[in-house]
PDB file of C-alpha atoms and ligand atoms in Angstrom:
ATOM      1  CA  MET A   1     -13.521   6.104 -26.309  1.00 96.00           C
ATOM      2  CA  LYS A   2     -11.496   9.071 -26.267  1.00 98.00           C
ATOM      3  CA  THR A   3      -8.968   9.825 -29.135  1.00 98.00           C
ATOM      4  CA  LEU A   4      -5.328   9.916 -28.233  1.00 98.00           C
ATOM      5  CA  GLU A   5      -5.199  13.705 -28.575  1.00 98.00           C
ATOM      6  CA  ASP A   6      -8.312  14.043 -26.266  1.00 98.00           C
ATOM      7  CA  THR A   7      -6.972  11.649 -23.944  1.00 98.00           C
ATOM      8  CA  PHE A   8      -3.725  13.584 -23.495  1.00 98.00           C
ATOM      9  CA  ALA A   9      -5.622  16.853 -23.181  1.00 98.00           C
ATOM     10  CA  ALA A  10      -7.981  15.422 -20.507  1.00 98.00           C
ATOM     11  CA  HIS A  11      -5.071  13.846 -18.257  1.00 98.00           C
ATOM     12  CA  ARG A  12      -5.038  14.779 -14.665  1.00 98.00           C
ATOM     13  CA  SER A  13      -3.994  12.840 -11.807  1.00 98.00           C
ATOM     14  CA  ILE A  14      -6.956  11.508  -9.968  1.00 98.00           C
ATOM     15  CA  ARG A  15      -7.006  11.237  -6.113  1.00 98.00           C
ATOM     16  CA  GLN A  16     -10.584  10.835  -5.403  1.00 98.00           C
ATOM     17  CA  PHE A  17     -12.713   7.962  -6.656  1.00 98.00           C
ATOM     18  CA  ARG A  18     -16.322   6.682  -6.784  1.00 98.00           C
ATOM     19  CA  PRO A  19     -16.735   3.154  -5.217  1.00 95.00           C
ATOM     20  CA  ASP A  20     -17.819   1.629  -8.432  1.00 98.00           C
ATOM     21  CA  PRO A  21     -15.576  -1.487  -9.269  1.00 98.00           C
ATOM     22  CA  VAL A  22     -13.531  -1.597 -12.390  1.00 98.00           C
ATOM     23  CA  ALA A  23     -14.777  -4.557 -14.380  1.00 98.00           C
ATOM     24  CA  GLN A  24     -12.395  -7.484 -14.711  1.00 98.00           C
ATOM     25  CA  ASP A  25     -12.986  -7.745 -18.658  1.00 98.00           C
ATOM     26  CA  LEU A  26     -12.201  -3.965 -18.925  1.00 98.00           C
ATOM     27  CA  ILE A  27      -8.840  -4.463 -16.943  1.00 98.00           C
ATOM     28  CA  GLU A  28      -7.939  -7.359 -19.153  1.00 98.00           C
ATOM     29  CA  THR A  29      -8.739  -5.552 -22.343  1.00 98.00           C
ATOM     30  CA  VAL A  30      -6.699  -2.370 -21.402  1.00 98.00           C
ATOM     31  CA  CYS A  31      -3.635  -4.649 -20.078  1.00 99.00           C
ATOM     32  CA  GLN A  32      -3.800  -6.839 -23.379  1.00 98.00           C
ATOM     33  CA  GLN A  33      -3.788  -3.788 -25.586  1.00 98.00           C
ATOM     34  CA  ALA A  34      -1.398  -1.883 -23.601  1.00 98.00           C
ATOM     35  CA  ILE A  35       0.961  -4.892 -23.405  1.00 98.00           C
ATOM     36  CA  ALA A  36       0.676  -5.553 -27.314  1.00 98.00           C
ATOM     37  CA  GLY A  37       0.682  -1.757 -28.123  1.00 98.00           C
ATOM     38  CA  GLY A  38       4.047  -1.065 -26.565  1.00 98.00           C
ATOM     39  CA  SER A  39       7.578  -1.994 -27.442  1.00 98.00           C
ATOM     40  CA  SER A  40       9.498  -4.318 -25.210  1.00 98.00           C
ATOM     41  CA  SER A  41      13.105  -4.832 -24.951  1.00 98.00           C
ATOM     42  CA  GLY A  42      14.187  -7.763 -27.062  1.00 98.00           C
ATOM     43  CA  ASN A  43      10.371  -8.882 -26.711  1.00 98.00           C
ATOM     44  CA  LEU A  44      11.365 -10.403 -23.331  1.00 98.00           C
ATOM     45  CA  ASN A  45       8.163  -8.912 -21.885  1.00 98.00           C
ATOM     46  CA  THR A  46       9.553  -8.537 -18.483  1.00 98.00           C
ATOM     47  CA  CYS A  47       6.704  -6.925 -16.709  1.00 98.00           C
ATOM     48  CA  SER A  48       4.214  -8.324 -14.228  1.00 98.00           C
ATOM     49  CA  ILE A  49       1.119  -6.599 -13.005  1.00 99.00           C
ATOM     50  CA  VAL A  50      -0.260  -7.550  -9.541  1.00 99.00           C
ATOM     51  CA  LEU A  51      -3.968  -6.401  -8.962  1.00 99.00           C
ATOM     52  CA  THR A  52      -5.237  -5.336  -5.570  1.00 98.00           C
ATOM     53  CA  ARG A  53      -8.915  -5.073  -5.011  1.00 98.00           C
ATOM     54  CA  ASP A  54      -9.437  -6.823  -1.534  1.00 98.00           C
ATOM     55  CA  PRO A  55     -10.099  -3.775   0.860  1.00 98.00           C
ATOM     56  CA  GLU A  56      -8.069  -5.592   3.685  1.00 98.00           C
ATOM     57  CA  ARG A  57      -5.103  -5.808   1.293  1.00 98.00           C
ATOM     58  CA  LYS A  58      -5.565  -2.484   0.039  1.00 98.00           C
ATOM     59  CA  ARG A  59      -5.396  -1.369   3.635  1.00 98.00           C
ATOM     60  CA  ARG A  60      -2.035  -2.839   3.944  1.00 98.00           C
ATOM     61  CA  LEU A  61      -0.866  -1.108   0.665  1.00 98.00           C
ATOM     62  CA  TYR A  62      -2.316   2.042   1.995  1.00 98.00           C
ATOM     63  CA  GLU A  63       0.122   1.655   4.888  1.00 98.00           C
ATOM     64  CA  LEU A  64       3.009   0.900   2.675  1.00 98.00           C
ATOM     65  CA  HIS A  65       2.057   3.811   0.242  1.00 98.00           C
ATOM     66  CA  PHE A  66       2.560   6.450   3.322  1.00 97.00           C
ATOM     67  CA  GLU A  67      -1.112   6.406   4.071  1.00 98.00           C
ATOM     68  CA  GLN A  68      -2.219   8.308   1.005  1.00 98.00           C
ATOM     69  CA  ASP A  69      -5.788   8.138   1.003  1.00 98.00           C
ATOM     70  CA  MET A  70      -6.416   7.390  -2.636  1.00 98.00           C
ATOM     71  CA  VAL A  71      -5.095   3.916  -2.103  1.00 98.00           C
ATOM     72  CA  LEU A  72      -8.093   3.100   0.244  1.00 97.00           C
ATOM     73  CA  GLN A  73     -10.575   5.021  -1.985  1.00 96.00           C
ATOM     74  CA  ALA A  74      -9.591   3.485  -5.387  1.00 98.00           C
ATOM     75  CA  PRO A  75     -11.290   0.215  -6.233  1.00 98.00           C
ATOM     76  CA  LEU A  76      -8.107  -1.123  -7.763  1.00 98.00           C
ATOM     77  CA  VAL A  77      -4.379  -0.841  -7.121  1.00 98.00           C
ATOM     78  CA  MET A  78      -2.174  -2.035  -9.853  1.00 99.00           C
ATOM     79  CA  THR A  79       1.379  -2.763  -9.132  1.00 99.00           C
ATOM     80  CA  PHE A  80       3.776  -3.017 -12.079  1.00 99.00           C
ATOM     81  CA  CYS A  81       6.830  -5.229 -11.534  1.00 98.00           C
ATOM     82  CA  ALA A  82      10.167  -5.453 -13.229  1.00 98.00           C
ATOM     83  CA  ASP A  83      10.045  -9.216 -13.503  1.00 98.00           C
ATOM     84  CA  MET A  84      13.304 -11.113 -14.562  1.00 98.00           C
ATOM     85  CA  PHE A  85      12.112 -14.123 -12.610  1.00 98.00           C
ATOM     86  CA  ARG A  86       9.693 -15.489 -15.345  1.00 98.00           C
ATOM     87  CA  THR A  87      12.381 -15.004 -18.004  1.00 98.00           C
ATOM     88  CA  ARG A  88      15.123 -16.545 -15.936  1.00 98.00           C
ATOM     89  CA  SER A  89      12.732 -19.589 -14.891  1.00 98.00           C
ATOM     90  CA  TRP A  90      12.222 -20.251 -18.573  1.00 98.00           C
ATOM     91  CA  LEU A  91      15.698 -19.742 -19.577  1.00 98.00           C
ATOM     92  CA  ALA A  92      16.612 -22.347 -16.704  1.00 98.00           C
ATOM     93  CA  ALA A  93      13.992 -24.734 -17.963  1.00 98.00           C
ATOM     94  CA  ARG A  94      15.228 -24.754 -21.483  1.00 98.00           C
ATOM     95  CA  GLY A  95      18.975 -25.350 -20.279  1.00 98.00           C
ATOM     96  CA  ALA A  96      20.019 -21.986 -21.552  1.00 98.00           C
ATOM     97  CA  ARG A  97      22.812 -19.954 -19.876  1.00 97.00           C
ATOM     98  CA  ASP A  98      21.518 -17.695 -16.943  1.00 96.00           C
ATOM     99  CA  ASN A  99      21.402 -13.957 -17.339  1.00 96.00           C
ATOM    100  CA  PHE A 100      19.439 -10.686 -16.654  1.00 97.00           C
ATOM    101  CA  ALA A 101      19.925 -10.915 -12.945  1.00 94.00           C
ATOM    102  CA  ASN A 102      22.222  -8.041 -13.106  1.00 96.00           C
ATOM    103  CA  PHE A 103      22.071  -4.219 -13.379  1.00 97.00           C
ATOM    104  CA  ILE A 104      21.389  -4.244 -17.089  1.00 97.00           C
ATOM    105  CA  GLY A 105      18.573  -6.734 -16.466  1.00 98.00           C
ATOM    106  CA  TRP A 106      17.173  -4.442 -13.865  1.00 98.00           C
ATOM    107  CA  HIS A 107      17.072  -1.610 -16.363  1.00 98.00           C
ATOM    108  CA  VAL A 108      15.636  -3.776 -19.191  1.00 98.00           C
ATOM    109  CA  ALA A 109      12.926  -4.844 -16.839  1.00 98.00           C
ATOM    110  CA  LEU A 110      12.231  -1.426 -15.325  1.00 98.00           C
ATOM    111  CA  VAL A 111      11.780   0.196 -18.663  1.00 98.00           C
ATOM    112  CA  ASP A 112       9.520  -2.565 -19.924  1.00 98.00           C
ATOM    113  CA  ALA A 113       7.291  -2.229 -16.776  1.00 98.00           C
ATOM    114  CA  VAL A 114       7.109   1.547 -17.109  1.00 98.00           C
ATOM    115  CA  ILE A 115       6.096   1.299 -20.970  1.00 99.00           C
ATOM    116  CA  VAL A 116       3.447  -0.906 -19.879  1.00 99.00           C
ATOM    117  CA  ALA A 117       2.296   0.931 -16.981  1.00 99.00           C
ATOM    118  CA  GLN A 118       1.956   4.278 -19.181  1.00 99.00           C
ATOM    119  CA  ASN A 119       0.085   2.421 -21.879  1.00 99.00           C
ATOM    120  CA  VAL A 120      -2.380   1.061 -19.292  1.00 99.00           C
ATOM    121  CA  CYS A 121      -2.825   4.706 -18.165  1.00 99.00           C
ATOM    122  CA  LEU A 122      -3.686   5.762 -21.681  1.00 98.00           C
ATOM    123  CA  GLY A 123      -5.992   2.920 -22.241  1.00 98.00           C
ATOM    124  CA  LEU A 124      -7.753   3.605 -18.687  1.00 98.00           C
ATOM    125  CA  GLU A 125      -8.094   7.371 -19.319  1.00 98.00           C
ATOM    126  CA  ALA A 126      -9.257   7.040 -22.732  1.00 98.00           C
ATOM    127  CA  ARG A 127     -12.228   5.012 -21.301  1.00 98.00           C
ATOM    128  CA  GLY A 128     -12.887   7.706 -18.750  1.00 98.00           C
ATOM    129  CA  LEU A 129     -11.260   6.083 -15.778  1.00 98.00           C
ATOM    130  CA  GLY A 130      -9.146   7.976 -13.575  1.00 98.00           C
ATOM    131  CA  ILE A 131      -5.271   7.019 -12.593  1.00 98.00           C
ATOM    132  CA  CYS A 132      -2.654   8.332 -10.118  1.00 98.00           C
ATOM    133  CA  TYR A 133       0.834   6.908  -9.996  1.00 99.00           C
ATOM    134  CA  MET A 134       2.218   6.087  -6.665  1.00 98.00           C
ATOM    135  CA  GLY A 135       5.843   7.147  -6.313  1.00 97.00           C
ATOM    136  CA  THR A 136       5.934   5.698  -2.853  1.00 98.00           C
ATOM    137  CA  THR A 137       6.503   2.297  -4.513  1.00 98.00           C
ATOM    138  CA  LEU A 138      10.109   3.166  -4.596  1.00 97.00           C
ATOM    139  CA  HIS A 139      10.245   3.993  -1.096  1.00 96.00           C
ATOM    140  CA  SER A 140       8.535   0.786   0.242  1.00 97.00           C
ATOM    141  CA  MET A 141       9.853  -1.665  -2.535  1.00 98.00           C
ATOM    142  CA  ALA A 142      11.001  -4.355  -0.205  1.00 98.00           C
ATOM    143  CA  GLN A 143       7.812  -4.285   1.807  1.00 98.00           C
ATOM    144  CA  ILE A 144       5.562  -4.307  -1.177  1.00 98.00           C
ATOM    145  CA  ALA A 145       7.453  -7.015  -2.680  1.00 98.00           C
ATOM    146  CA  GLU A 146       7.307  -9.066   0.264  1.00 98.00           C
ATOM    147  CA  PHE A 147       3.467  -8.410   0.690  1.00 98.00           C
ATOM    148  CA  LEU A 148       2.816  -9.290  -2.918  1.00 98.00           C
ATOM    149  CA  GLU A 149       5.035 -12.430  -2.601  1.00 98.00           C
ATOM    150  CA  LEU A 150       7.093 -11.508  -5.546  1.00 98.00           C
ATOM    151  CA  PRO A 151       9.797 -14.059  -6.315  1.00 97.00           C
ATOM    152  CA  PRO A 152      13.586 -13.272  -6.656  1.00 96.00           C
ATOM    153  CA  ALA A 153      14.665 -10.862  -9.533  1.00 97.00           C
ATOM    154  CA  CYS A 154      11.067  -9.351  -9.623  1.00 98.00           C
ATOM    155  CA  LEU A 155      10.461  -6.101  -7.922  1.00 98.00           C
ATOM    156  CA  PRO A 156       7.766  -3.374  -7.977  1.00 98.00           C
ATOM    157  CA  VAL A 157       8.806  -0.228  -9.937  1.00 98.00           C
ATOM    158  CA  THR A 158       5.507   1.820  -9.974  1.00 98.00           C
ATOM    159  CA  SER A 159       1.871   1.448  -8.951  1.00 98.00           C
ATOM    160  CA  LEU A 160      -1.388   3.068 -10.023  1.00 99.00           C
ATOM    161  CA  VAL A 161      -4.519   3.781  -8.152  1.00 99.00           C
ATOM    162  CA  VAL A 162      -7.382   3.177 -10.562  1.00 99.00           C
ATOM    163  CA  GLY A 163     -11.133   4.036 -10.573  1.00 98.00           C
ATOM    164  CA  TYR A 164     -13.879   6.313 -11.720  1.00 98.00           C
ATOM    165  CA  PRO A 165     -13.268   9.958 -10.905  1.00 98.00           C
ATOM    166  CA  ALA A 166     -15.065  11.718  -8.144  1.00 98.00           C
ATOM    167  CA  GLU A 167     -13.310  14.935  -8.788  1.00 98.00           C
ATOM    168  CA  THR A 168     -12.249  17.228 -11.731  1.00 98.00           C
ATOM    169  CA  PRO A 169      -9.125  18.810 -10.846  1.00 98.00           C
ATOM    170  CA  PRO A 170      -7.629  21.516 -13.076  1.00 96.00           C
ATOM    171  CA  GLN A 171      -4.926  20.756 -15.511  1.00 97.00           C
ATOM    172  CA  ARG A 172      -1.409  21.133 -14.092  1.00 95.00           C
ATOM    173  CA  ASP A 173       1.118  22.804 -16.040  1.00 95.00           C
ATOM    174  CA  ARG A 174       4.590  21.481 -17.370  1.00 97.00           C
ATOM    175  CA  LEU A 175       7.753  23.220 -17.990  1.00 97.00           C
ATOM    176  CA  PRO A 176       7.756  24.865 -21.510  1.00 97.00           C
ATOM    177  CA  LEU A 177       8.887  22.601 -24.521  1.00 97.00           C
ATOM    178  CA  GLN A 178      12.013  24.437 -25.050  1.00 94.00           C
ATOM    179  CA  ALA A 179      13.303  22.996 -21.536  1.00 97.00           C
ATOM    180  CA  PHE A 180      12.628  19.472 -22.877  1.00 98.00           C
ATOM    181  CA  LEU A 181      13.841  19.687 -26.492  1.00 98.00           C
ATOM    182  CA  HIS A 182      17.541  20.198 -27.458  1.00 98.00           C
ATOM    183  CA  ASP A 183      18.774  20.444 -31.001  1.00 97.00           C
ATOM    184  CA  GLU A 184      21.710  17.906 -31.789  1.00 98.00           C
ATOM    185  CA  ARG A 185      23.427  18.683 -28.587  1.00 98.00           C
ATOM    186  CA  TYR A 186      22.424  19.420 -24.967  1.00 98.00           C
ATOM    187  CA  GLN A 187      22.176  23.085 -24.511  1.00 97.00           C
ATOM    188  CA  ARG A 188      22.604  23.972 -20.898  1.00 97.00           C
ATOM    189  CA  PRO A 189      20.203  26.927 -19.803  1.00 97.00           C
ATOM    190  CA  THR A 190      21.961  30.290 -19.051  1.00 97.00           C
ATOM    191  CA  ALA A 191      20.907  31.835 -15.758  1.00 98.00           C
ATOM    192  CA  ALA A 192      18.271  33.957 -17.757  1.00 98.00           C
ATOM    193  CA  GLN A 193      16.891  31.056 -19.562  1.00 97.00           C
ATOM    194  CA  LEU A 194      16.584  29.086 -16.280  1.00 97.00           C
ATOM    195  CA  ASP A 195      14.545  32.016 -14.979  1.00 97.00           C
ATOM    196  CA  ALA A 196      12.373  32.077 -17.861  1.00 97.00           C
ATOM    197  CA  ILE A 197      11.850  28.290 -17.757  1.00 97.00           C
ATOM    198  CA  TYR A 198      10.761  28.221 -14.235  1.00 97.00           C
ATOM    199  CA  ALA A 199       9.115  31.754 -14.018  1.00 96.00           C
ATOM    200  CA  ASP A 200       5.695  30.461 -14.360  1.00 96.00           C
ATOM    201  CA  ARG A 201       6.014  27.346 -12.408  1.00 95.00           C
ATOM    202  CA  GLU A 202       7.457  29.210  -9.531  1.00 95.00           C
ATOM    203  CA  HIS A 203       4.632  31.848  -9.492  1.00 94.00           C
ATOM    204  CA  LYS A 204       1.829  29.457  -9.992  1.00 93.00           C
ATOM    205  CA  GLY A 205       3.231  26.669  -7.894  1.00 92.00           C
ATOM    206  CA  TRP A 206       3.992  28.855  -4.881  1.00 94.00           C
ATOM    207  CA  GLU A 207       0.353  30.320  -5.081  1.00 94.00           C
ATOM    208  CA  ARG A 208      -1.014  26.846  -5.191  1.00 93.00           C
ATOM    209  CA  TYR A 209       0.895  25.817  -2.265  1.00 93.00           C
ATOM    210  CA  MET A 210      -0.043  28.814  -0.315  1.00 94.00           C
ATOM    211  CA  SER A 211      -3.708  28.439  -1.086  1.00 95.00           C
ATOM    212  CA  MET A 212      -3.476  25.151   0.953  1.00 94.00           C
ATOM    213  CA  PRO A 213      -3.770  26.114   4.622  1.00 96.00           C
ATOM    214  CA  ARG A 214      -1.864  22.984   5.816  1.00 94.00           C
ATOM    215  CA  LEU A 215       1.044  23.516   3.259  1.00 93.00           C
ATOM    216  CA  LYS A 216       1.091  27.278   4.128  1.00 95.00           C
ATOM    217  CA  ALA A 217       1.465  26.527   7.777  1.00 96.00           C
ATOM    218  CA  LEU A 218       4.107  24.022   7.212  1.00 95.00           C
ATOM    219  CA  ALA A 219       6.068  26.436   4.924  1.00 95.00           C
ATOM    220  CA  GLU A 220       6.069  29.023   7.866  1.00 95.00           C
ATOM    221  CA  GLU A 221       6.991  26.303  10.260  1.00 95.00           C
ATOM    222  CA  HIS A 222       9.963  25.243   8.270  1.00 95.00           C
ATOM    223  CA  GLY A 223      10.972  28.591   6.939  1.00 95.00           C
ATOM    224  CA  ILE A 224      10.283  27.792   3.366  1.00 95.00           C
ATOM    225  CA  THR A 225      10.220  30.910   1.324  1.00 95.00           C
ATOM    226  CA  SER A 226      10.210  29.409  -2.189  1.00 94.00           C
ATOM    227  CA  LEU A 227       8.981  26.518  -4.435  1.00 95.00           C
ATOM    228  CA  ALA A 228      12.402  25.411  -4.933  1.00 95.00           C
ATOM    229  CA  GLN A 229      12.978  25.211  -1.207  1.00 96.00           C
ATOM    230  CA  PHE A 230       9.783  23.186  -0.799  1.00 93.00           C
ATOM    231  CA  TYR A 231      11.106  20.381  -3.049  1.00 94.00           C
ATOM    232  CA  THR A 232      13.976  19.629  -0.783  1.00 94.00           C
ATOM    233  CA  SER A 233      12.553  20.246   2.417  1.00 95.00           C
ATOM    234  CA  LYS A 234      11.211  18.029   5.447  1.00 94.00           C
ATOM    235  CA  VAL A 235       7.912  18.716   4.033  1.00 91.00           C
ATOM    236  CA  LYS A 236       8.452  17.249   0.533  1.00 92.00           C
ATOM    237  CA  TYR A 237      11.179  14.969  -0.923  1.00 94.00           C
ATOM    238  CA  ASP A 238      13.103  15.164   2.373  1.00 95.00           C
ATOM    239  CA  PRO A 239      16.754  14.707   1.278  1.00 97.00           C
ATOM    240  CA  ASP A 240      17.769  13.093   4.548  1.00 97.00           C
ATOM    241  CA  GLN A 241      14.795  10.553   4.121  1.00 95.00           C
ATOM    242  CA  PHE A 242      15.881  10.069   0.465  1.00 96.00           C
ATOM    243  CA  ALA A 243      19.248   9.059   1.418  1.00 97.00           C
ATOM    244  CA  LEU A 244      17.966   6.375   3.751  1.00 96.00           C
ATOM    245  CA  ASP A 245      15.581   5.186   1.197  1.00 95.00           C
ATOM    246  CA  ALA A 246      18.033   5.244  -1.565  1.00 96.00           C
ATOM    247  CA  ALA A 247      20.305   3.119   0.512  1.00 97.00           C
ATOM    248  CA  ALA A 248      17.202   0.668   1.198  1.00 97.00           C
ATOM    249  CA  LEU A 249      16.411   0.419  -2.340  1.00 97.00           C
ATOM    250  CA  ARG A 250      19.991  -0.452  -3.380  1.00 97.00           C
ATOM    251  CA  ALA A 251      20.046  -3.244  -0.505  1.00 97.00           C
ATOM    252  CA  THR A 252      16.602  -4.318  -2.043  1.00 97.00           C
ATOM    253  CA  LEU A 253      18.151  -4.558  -5.642  1.00 97.00           C
ATOM    254  CA  GLU A 254      21.182  -6.201  -4.218  1.00 97.00           C
ATOM    255  CA  LYS A 255      18.803  -8.958  -2.481  1.00 96.00           C
ATOM    256  CA  ALA A 256      16.895  -9.503  -5.451  1.00 95.00           C
ATOM    257  CA  GLY A 257      19.860 -10.387  -7.681  1.00 94.00           C
ATOM    258  CA  PHE A 258      20.016  -7.145  -9.605  1.00 96.00           C
ATOM    259  CA  LEU A 259      23.162  -5.887  -8.087  1.00 93.00           C
ATOM    260  CA  PRO A 260      26.259  -7.675  -7.409  1.00 86.00           C
TER     261      PRO A 260
HETATM  262  C1  LIG B   1       6.244   8.184 -11.019  1.00 96.32           C
HETATM  263  C2  LIG B   1       5.300   9.039 -10.397  1.00 96.32           C
HETATM  264  C3  LIG B   1       4.887   8.966  -9.185  1.00 96.32           C
HETATM  265  C4  LIG B   1       3.943   9.655  -8.631  1.00 96.32           C
HETATM  266  N1  LIG B   1       3.625   9.837  -7.241  1.00 96.32           N
HETATM  267  C5  LIG B   1       2.620  10.241  -6.754  1.00 96.32           C
HETATM  268  C6  LIG B   1       2.286  10.175  -5.403  1.00 96.32           C
HETATM  269  O1  LIG B   1       2.808   9.290  -4.723  1.00 96.32           O
HETATM  270  N2  LIG B   1       1.243  10.790  -4.881  1.00 96.32           N
HETATM  271  C7  LIG B   1       0.614  11.562  -5.615  1.00 96.32           C
HETATM  272  O2  LIG B   1      -0.452  12.228  -4.921  1.00 96.32           O
HETATM  273  N3  LIG B   1       0.888  11.898  -6.869  1.00 96.32           N
HETATM  274  C8  LIG B   1       1.995  11.189  -7.354  1.00 96.32           C
HETATM  275  N4  LIG B   1       2.239  11.354  -8.712  1.00 96.32           N
HETATM  276  C9  LIG B   1       1.313  12.331  -9.539  1.00 96.32           C
HETATM  277  C10 LIG B   1       1.945  13.566  -9.926  1.00 96.32           C
HETATM  278  O3  LIG B   1       2.148  14.411  -8.689  1.00 96.32           O
HETATM  279  C11 LIG B   1       1.291  14.359 -11.001  1.00 96.32           C
HETATM  280  O4  LIG B   1       1.500  13.466 -12.064  1.00 96.32           O
HETATM  281  C12 LIG B   1       2.019  15.752 -11.206  1.00 96.32           C
HETATM  282  O5  LIG B   1       1.732  16.535 -10.183  1.00 96.32           O
HETATM  283  C13 LIG B   1       1.169  16.413 -12.541  1.00 96.32           C
HETATM  284  O6  LIG B   1      -0.147  16.361 -12.395  1.00 96.32           O
HETATM  285  P1  LIG B   1      -1.104  15.726 -13.348  1.00 96.32           P
HETATM  286  O7  LIG B   1      -0.696  14.310 -13.477  1.00 96.32           O
HETATM  287  O8  LIG B   1      -2.343  15.894 -12.831  1.00 96.32           O
HETATM  288  O9  LIG B   1      -0.863  16.354 -14.720  1.00 96.32           O
HETATM  289  C14 LIG B   1       3.234  10.679  -9.271  1.00 96.32           C
HETATM  290  C15 LIG B   1       3.515  10.778 -10.687  1.00 96.32           C
HETATM  291  C16 LIG B   1       4.531   9.904 -11.268  1.00 96.32           C
HETATM  292  C17 LIG B   1       4.744  10.053 -12.607  1.00 96.32           C
END
């Protein structure tokens, strides 16, 4: 097993997988350690993980994840849910006052689920498995919840495709550390500092997109001339679609009981 330092250094999102299944005892060991080895708000443990391995069921998840190929390819999809249902059921069974089906409860469970998810990533990656987060979980939240038969006050917050890597992608850059770290107070970057923070990203990111014929053609078609424009275009993170999906997400939280 890799050390923590080697695990961080080897991290790449994996989008192509070998068909080899992920053994049940490995999944259980990793989840057990990930749960025990991470903090949990009030130790309420408000996370549930749904495993999907059945190819037919993965096909439906593939549709819900905007037909991203890796959902079909990966032998395992793990859906991490912010789960206040279990806690509230226990409270009710013990005659305790109800709580947590509210916006604070949502955040408590969301953070718990994300902590578990990232620990699971580390556990899997340390053992040589590959993962990729599926941000589309947020955009299909209601449909995934229905498909996985999630109860009220339990919603999917993120998903991982998991398996043995069939690719070795290059390491992706991150913004420089000074963009993340603030001493005592938030330091707003000046225009020049903003330029410096994004310089490398803008150069390499644009070159990377332009090296992909499909994205190059789309950039031309939509008149996109910079990386920043890509990020709020019809091609990537379309603001109009985001507005619709954000409204749907709000309605889903409301229906689940997390919003008044
Ligand atoms: C919450 C979250 C959602 C993501 N969703 C997707 C996704 O839907 N599709 C995808 O190909 N990659 C997805 N990614 C992977 C990111 O694109 C990837 O982490 C980023 O480009 C950096 O690359 P690296 O992980 O290889 O370092 C997601 C990552 C996170 C953290």
